[in-house]
Amino acid sequence: MKLTTDLSGLWANVERMGKFEANFNLQEDHSPDFELDKDLSSTAGLDIQLEDLELENGVLSVKGRQVLLFIPDQGQAIDEVLGGIKEGRKFHVADCKTLNSMRQKNRFNRYKATYNTSGLFKVYGVSYETGDSVEGEAELRVCKNCLSYLNYKGYRHGKGLPKKQIYNEYDISEFLSEYSTLFSSMPDRSQVVDKGGYSDDWAEVSTNYRATVNFCCEQCGVDLNSNKRLLHTHHISGNKRENHPDNLKALCIDCHRKQPHHDYMRVTHENMLFLNGLRREQGLFNISNWNQARNVADKAVDGLLRFYEKSGYPLPEINFIIKNNEQSTFQLEVAWPSLKKGIAISAEDIKAGQLYGWNVLSVGEALSEMNQ
């Protein structure tokens, strides 16, 4: 029997609700990117060759993913490393002098790459007591020369207790978050961070709380009604189940990653451009001192700004926009307009600035210059 029912009204309602296309695939993803991310997210890491390592950004990366490099072989110290008695071999995050020395000595093949945020690394060695091969997972510490190379949190100029505190409180998740704008291929937060810990009604709690502050960041004041996904609800204490309003704070994704007690949080360069564009439009970009400059600047240039302040540079412009013509603009993360000098993240902005007669460096080039 032929059906003659008019379904046009039903389809009109479907169109109004928006189309939904199911992506249902029982096949396991064996794409090269999937395998790469799977290896890099493990505590065992990925074997890499010297030519695989990318150094253009100052921090280390492999195929566009920011990574840590570590040596799994702990030799005869393996028992003490696994027992937490010895720190073990340091892992690297930047193109420091130690890593450069290892390359020159042709000892680079000892390293593995990972972006696992647990702080645990799969290591092995030969027991000094028994002579047996031993393996397991151990906590390793960051290389101090890497912290100095990046001037991480002011480590380069720190002394005594503050310098020791920066080293002792170094957090991998926080570090990867702070430099995530330099990379286009870093994994999403869901691939790195355990989703557990939040209460079952967290989505509703978060939405309701952000609505009470009219979807404005309680740190920098930016109004994010136009893009609510960039406004998060932060647990001040770090306890993800403590949802009392006194423990909650609405923060834009940039301010959120600058807080203690958060997991890995990827912030793209595009997100930062959007946020700072809104901040400028909303009159929130008044910078009169170095602290204010660092508060609104991309975290990837924080160490550079601390260095420039200590070195007596004049206060720079942050997120400086130059109109080349009516259709073309380029943006510098840090700029000294009177000197026509600046730092940019986007390769297109670097090229445009240089063509326009500016001395524009990448973040990696600026870090290299700082360490000369």
PDB file of C-alpha atoms in Angstrom, residues 27 78 81 85 165 181 189 219 233 274 290 323 372:
ATOM      1  CA  GLN A  27      36.055  -0.274  13.993  1.00  0.00           C
ATOM      2  CA  ILE A  78      66.680   1.641  39.842  1.00  0.00           C
ATOM      3  CA  VAL A  81      64.450   5.502  42.170  1.00  0.00           C
ATOM      4  CA  ILE A  85      64.982   7.462  47.780  1.00  0.00           C
ATOM      5  CA  GLN A 165      59.921  26.316  45.538  1.00  0.00           C
ATOM      6  CA  THR A 181      48.882  27.984  22.521  1.00  0.00           C
ATOM      7  CA  ARG A 189      41.673  17.778  27.532  1.00  0.00           C
ATOM      8  CA  GLN A 219      39.179  37.357  37.476  1.00  0.00           C
ATOM      9  CA  THR A 233      33.655  27.054  36.791  1.00  0.00           C
ATOM     10  CA  PHE A 274      39.314  35.884  20.765  1.00  0.00           C
ATOM     11  CA  TRP A 290      54.524  44.582  34.359  1.00  0.00           C
ATOM     12  CA  LYS A 323      46.822  47.350  10.389  1.00  0.00           C
ATOM     13  CA  GLN A 372      72.751  33.909  24.493  1.00  0.00           C
TER      14      GLN A 372
END
